[in-house]
Coordinates of C-alpha atoms in Angstrom, one line a residue:
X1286 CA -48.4 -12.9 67.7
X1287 CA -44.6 -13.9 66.7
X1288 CA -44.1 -13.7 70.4
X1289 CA -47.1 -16.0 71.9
X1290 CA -46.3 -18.4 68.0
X1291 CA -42.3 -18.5 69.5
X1292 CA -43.2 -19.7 73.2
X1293 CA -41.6 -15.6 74.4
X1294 CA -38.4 -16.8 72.8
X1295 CA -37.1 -13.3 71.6
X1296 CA -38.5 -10.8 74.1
X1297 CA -37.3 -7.8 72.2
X1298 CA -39.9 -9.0 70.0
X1299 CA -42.3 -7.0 73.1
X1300 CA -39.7 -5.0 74.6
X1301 CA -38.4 -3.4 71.5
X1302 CA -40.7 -0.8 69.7
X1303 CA -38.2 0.0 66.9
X1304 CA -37.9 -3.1 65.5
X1305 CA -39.5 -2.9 61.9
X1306 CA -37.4 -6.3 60.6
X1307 CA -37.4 -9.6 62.6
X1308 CA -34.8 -12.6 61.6
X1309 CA -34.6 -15.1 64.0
X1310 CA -31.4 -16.8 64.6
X1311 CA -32.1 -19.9 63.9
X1312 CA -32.6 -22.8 60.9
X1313 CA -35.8 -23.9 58.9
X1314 CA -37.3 -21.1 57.5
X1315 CA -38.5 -17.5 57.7
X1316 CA -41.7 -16.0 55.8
X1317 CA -41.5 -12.3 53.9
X1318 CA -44.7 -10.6 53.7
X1319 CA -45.4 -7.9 51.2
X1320 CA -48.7 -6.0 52.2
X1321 CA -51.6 -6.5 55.0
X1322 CA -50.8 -10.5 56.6
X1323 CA -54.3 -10.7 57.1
X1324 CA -55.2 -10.6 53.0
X1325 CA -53.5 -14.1 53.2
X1326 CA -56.5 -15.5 54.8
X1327 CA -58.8 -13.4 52.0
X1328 CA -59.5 -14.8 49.0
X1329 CA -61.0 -12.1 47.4
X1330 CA -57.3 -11.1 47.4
X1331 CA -54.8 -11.2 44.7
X1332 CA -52.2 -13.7 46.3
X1333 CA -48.4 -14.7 45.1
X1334 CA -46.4 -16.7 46.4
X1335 CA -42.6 -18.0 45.9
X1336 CA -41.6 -21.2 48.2
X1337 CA -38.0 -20.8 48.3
X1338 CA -34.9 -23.6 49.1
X1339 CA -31.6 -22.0 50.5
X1340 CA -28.7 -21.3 47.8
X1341 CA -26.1 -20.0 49.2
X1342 CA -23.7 -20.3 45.9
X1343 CA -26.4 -18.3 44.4
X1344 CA -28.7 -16.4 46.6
X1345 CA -25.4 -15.0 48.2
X1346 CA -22.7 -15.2 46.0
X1347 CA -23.9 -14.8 42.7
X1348 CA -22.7 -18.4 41.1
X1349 CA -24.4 -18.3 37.5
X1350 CA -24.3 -22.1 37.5
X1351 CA -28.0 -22.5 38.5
X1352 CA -30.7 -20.0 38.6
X1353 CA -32.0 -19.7 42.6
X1354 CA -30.7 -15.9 42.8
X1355 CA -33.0 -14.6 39.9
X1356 CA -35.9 -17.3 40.4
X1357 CA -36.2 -15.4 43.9
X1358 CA -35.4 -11.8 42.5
X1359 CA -38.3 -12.3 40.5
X1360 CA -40.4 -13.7 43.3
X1361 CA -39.7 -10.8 45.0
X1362 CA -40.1 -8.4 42.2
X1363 CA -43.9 -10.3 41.6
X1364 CA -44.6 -10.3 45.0
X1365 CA -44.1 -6.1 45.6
X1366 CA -45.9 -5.5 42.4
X1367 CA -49.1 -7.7 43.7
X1368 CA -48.5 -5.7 47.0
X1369 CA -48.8 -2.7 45.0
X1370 CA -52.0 -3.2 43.6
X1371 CA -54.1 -4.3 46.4
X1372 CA -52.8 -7.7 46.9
X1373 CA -50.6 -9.7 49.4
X1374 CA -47.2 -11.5 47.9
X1375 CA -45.3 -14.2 50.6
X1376 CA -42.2 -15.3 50.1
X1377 CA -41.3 -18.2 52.1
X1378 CA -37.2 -19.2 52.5
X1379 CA -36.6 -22.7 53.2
X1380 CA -33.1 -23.6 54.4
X1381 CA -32.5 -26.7 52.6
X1382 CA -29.4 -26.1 51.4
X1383 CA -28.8 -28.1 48.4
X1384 CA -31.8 -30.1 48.0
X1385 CA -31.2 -31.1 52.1
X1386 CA -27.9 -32.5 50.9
X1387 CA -25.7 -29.9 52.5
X1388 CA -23.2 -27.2 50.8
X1389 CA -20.8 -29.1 50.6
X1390 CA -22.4 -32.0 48.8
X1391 CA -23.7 -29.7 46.4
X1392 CA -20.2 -28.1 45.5
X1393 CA -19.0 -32.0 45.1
X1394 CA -21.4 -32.5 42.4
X1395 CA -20.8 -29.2 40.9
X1396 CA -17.4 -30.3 41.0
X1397 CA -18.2 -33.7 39.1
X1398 CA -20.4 -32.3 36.6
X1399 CA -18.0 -29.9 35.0
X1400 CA -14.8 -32.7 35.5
X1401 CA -17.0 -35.6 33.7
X1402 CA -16.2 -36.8 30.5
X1403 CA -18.2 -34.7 28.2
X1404 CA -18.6 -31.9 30.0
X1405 CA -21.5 -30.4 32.0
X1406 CA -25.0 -31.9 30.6
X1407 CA -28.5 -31.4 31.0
X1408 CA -28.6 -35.4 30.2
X1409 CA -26.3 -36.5 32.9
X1410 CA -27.6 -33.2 35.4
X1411 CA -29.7 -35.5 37.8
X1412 CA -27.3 -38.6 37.6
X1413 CA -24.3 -36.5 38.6
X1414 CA -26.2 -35.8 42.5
X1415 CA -27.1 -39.2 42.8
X1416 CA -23.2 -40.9 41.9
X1417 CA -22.3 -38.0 44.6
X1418 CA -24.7 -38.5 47.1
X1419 CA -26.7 -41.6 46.6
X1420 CA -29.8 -39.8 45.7
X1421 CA -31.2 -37.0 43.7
X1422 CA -32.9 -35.2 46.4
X1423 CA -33.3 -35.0 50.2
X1424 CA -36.4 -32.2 50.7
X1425 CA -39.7 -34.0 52.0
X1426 CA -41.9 -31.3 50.3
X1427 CA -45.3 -32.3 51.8
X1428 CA -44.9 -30.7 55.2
X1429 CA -43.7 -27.8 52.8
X1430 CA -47.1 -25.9 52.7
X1431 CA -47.3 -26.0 56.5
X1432 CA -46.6 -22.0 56.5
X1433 CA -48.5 -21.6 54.1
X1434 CA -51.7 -22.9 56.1
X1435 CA -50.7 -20.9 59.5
X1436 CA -50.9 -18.1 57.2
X1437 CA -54.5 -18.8 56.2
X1438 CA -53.7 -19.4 52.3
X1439 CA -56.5 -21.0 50.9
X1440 CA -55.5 -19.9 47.3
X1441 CA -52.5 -18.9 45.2
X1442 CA -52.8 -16.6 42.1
X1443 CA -49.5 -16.7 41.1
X1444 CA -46.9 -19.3 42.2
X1445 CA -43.2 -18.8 41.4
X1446 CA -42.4 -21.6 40.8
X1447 CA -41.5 -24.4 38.0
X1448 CA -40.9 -27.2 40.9
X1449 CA -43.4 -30.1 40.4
X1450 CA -42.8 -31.3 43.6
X1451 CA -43.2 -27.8 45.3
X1452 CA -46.7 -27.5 43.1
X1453 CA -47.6 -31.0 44.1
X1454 CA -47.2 -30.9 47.7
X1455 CA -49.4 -27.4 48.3
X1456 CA -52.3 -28.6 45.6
X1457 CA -52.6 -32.2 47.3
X1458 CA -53.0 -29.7 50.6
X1459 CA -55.7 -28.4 49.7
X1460 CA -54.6 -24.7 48.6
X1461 CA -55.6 -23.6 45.0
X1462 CA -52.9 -22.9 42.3
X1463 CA -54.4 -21.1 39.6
X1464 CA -51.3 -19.7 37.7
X1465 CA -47.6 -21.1 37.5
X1466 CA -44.9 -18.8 37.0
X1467 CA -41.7 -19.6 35.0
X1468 CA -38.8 -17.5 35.2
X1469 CA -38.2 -15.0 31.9
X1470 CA -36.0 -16.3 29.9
X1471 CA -33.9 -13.3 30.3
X1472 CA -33.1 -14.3 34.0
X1473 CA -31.8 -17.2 33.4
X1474 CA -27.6 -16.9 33.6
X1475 CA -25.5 -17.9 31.1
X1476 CA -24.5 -21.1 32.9
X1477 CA -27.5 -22.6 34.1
X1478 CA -29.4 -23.6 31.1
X1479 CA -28.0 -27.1 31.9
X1480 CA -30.4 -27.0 35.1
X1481 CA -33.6 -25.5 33.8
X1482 CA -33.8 -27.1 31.0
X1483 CA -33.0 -31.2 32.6
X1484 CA -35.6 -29.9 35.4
X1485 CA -38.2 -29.1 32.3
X1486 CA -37.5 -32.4 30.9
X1487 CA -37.5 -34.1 34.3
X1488 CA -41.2 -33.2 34.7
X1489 CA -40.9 -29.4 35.8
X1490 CA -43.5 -26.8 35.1
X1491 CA -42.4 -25.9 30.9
X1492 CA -44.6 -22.4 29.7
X1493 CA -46.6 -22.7 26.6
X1494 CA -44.1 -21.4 24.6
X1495 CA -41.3 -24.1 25.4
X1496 CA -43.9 -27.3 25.5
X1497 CA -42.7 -28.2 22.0
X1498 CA -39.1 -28.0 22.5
X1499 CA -38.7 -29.5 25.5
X1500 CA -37.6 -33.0 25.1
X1501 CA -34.5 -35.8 24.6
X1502 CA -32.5 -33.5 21.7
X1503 CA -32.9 -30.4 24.1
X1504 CA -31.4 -32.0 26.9
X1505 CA -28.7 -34.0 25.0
X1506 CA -27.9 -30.7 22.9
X1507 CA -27.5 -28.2 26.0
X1508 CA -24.4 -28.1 28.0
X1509 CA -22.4 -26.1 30.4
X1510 CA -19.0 -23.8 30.3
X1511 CA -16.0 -26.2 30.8
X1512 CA -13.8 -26.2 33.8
X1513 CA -11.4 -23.9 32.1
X1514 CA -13.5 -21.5 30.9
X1515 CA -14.7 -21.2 34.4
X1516 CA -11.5 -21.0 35.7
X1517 CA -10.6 -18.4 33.6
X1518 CA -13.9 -16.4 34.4
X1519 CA -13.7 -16.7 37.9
X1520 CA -16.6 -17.6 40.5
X1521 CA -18.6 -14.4 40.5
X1522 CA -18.3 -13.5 36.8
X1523 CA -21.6 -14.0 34.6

């Protein structure tokens, strides 16, 4: 199937019967599987799902400043354990690199945020991007849920995922949410409560238990470690 779907791109994909693992070598995105693909298209099936967006500060290097690595840890984590029981999880890894803006926009405004007067601030988290790159964010999320209809996902139990726009995109598709998943608090690092908590107040997905402290005085109140403590604790410290 990945053969005919890739035009006979990658003939090993034919020629090689010890292949267990394909990555293609190339951009846009790659889909992880955890069970039978075909429960995808059955919706008598427990399904969950995590749409992920490349971090490679995070996903690969550990940076505590926002919280991509453990968001998708979890996803991953969800999606064995609904594998386990009898269900199908996808993970699907997008490689939009800071919000489409690139790497090194993204370190450029992490740069900016913790050099601004005041320190790092939920308040000021969204303005930062856009006096760095003219806008907040470059992702065109409705063609998102594209993979998620090849697959035959008609219906997600369990979406990992507090993104509005992500949840937006797939439910104006036509797929079914019927649970959102937020990441445990305990996940979240140290220095990335400035991100989670001016995405909750920016309109992201906020669990029952947060809906009543989610607002102006959380956002104004929570900041970031300063440039010297990060200094001092070096990049891959938590």
């Amino acid at each position: 199937c990945m053969f005919e779907q890739t035009g006979g791109m990658f003939p090993e994909l034919v020629t090689r019967s010890d292949m267990n693992v394909f990555l293609p070598p190339i951009g846009g995105q790659t889909v992880y599987v955890f069970g039978p693909v075909e429960y995808c298209r059955d919706p008598s099936k427990k399904c969950t799902v995590r749409v992920h967006d490349e971090c490679n500060g995070s996903d690969v290097f550990g940076s505590d400043i926002c919280t991509c690595r453990p968001y998708l840890v979890h996803g991953i984590e969800e999606c064995v354990r609904t594998a386990q029981e009898g269900g199908v999880g996808v993970i699907v890894y997008f490689r939009k690199e800071g919000r489409s803006l690139g790497e090194v926009t993204k370190f450029l405004v992490y740069n900016a945020r913790k050099r601004q007067e005041g320190g790092d601030r939920a308040e000021t988290y969204f303005h930062r991007t856009a006096c760095v790159a003219g806008v907040e964010d470059m992702r065109f999320q409705e063609l998102m849920p594209d993979s998620l209809h090849w697959l035959g996902i008609t219906k997600i139990d369990d979406l990992i995922s507090m993104s509005d726009m992500k949840y937006n995109a797939i439910v104006d598709s036509g797929i079914e949410v019927r649970n959102r998943v937020a990441i445990p608090d305990e996940m979240i690092p140290a220095d990335a409560h400035v991100e989670i908590d001016a995405k909750m107040y920016a309109g992201y997905y906020v669990p029952e238990n947060k809906r009543g402290t989610v607002n102006e005085d959380l956002v104004k109140l929570t900041k970031g470690r300063s440039l010297d403590e990060d200094l001092l604790a070096g990049p891959m410290d938590d």
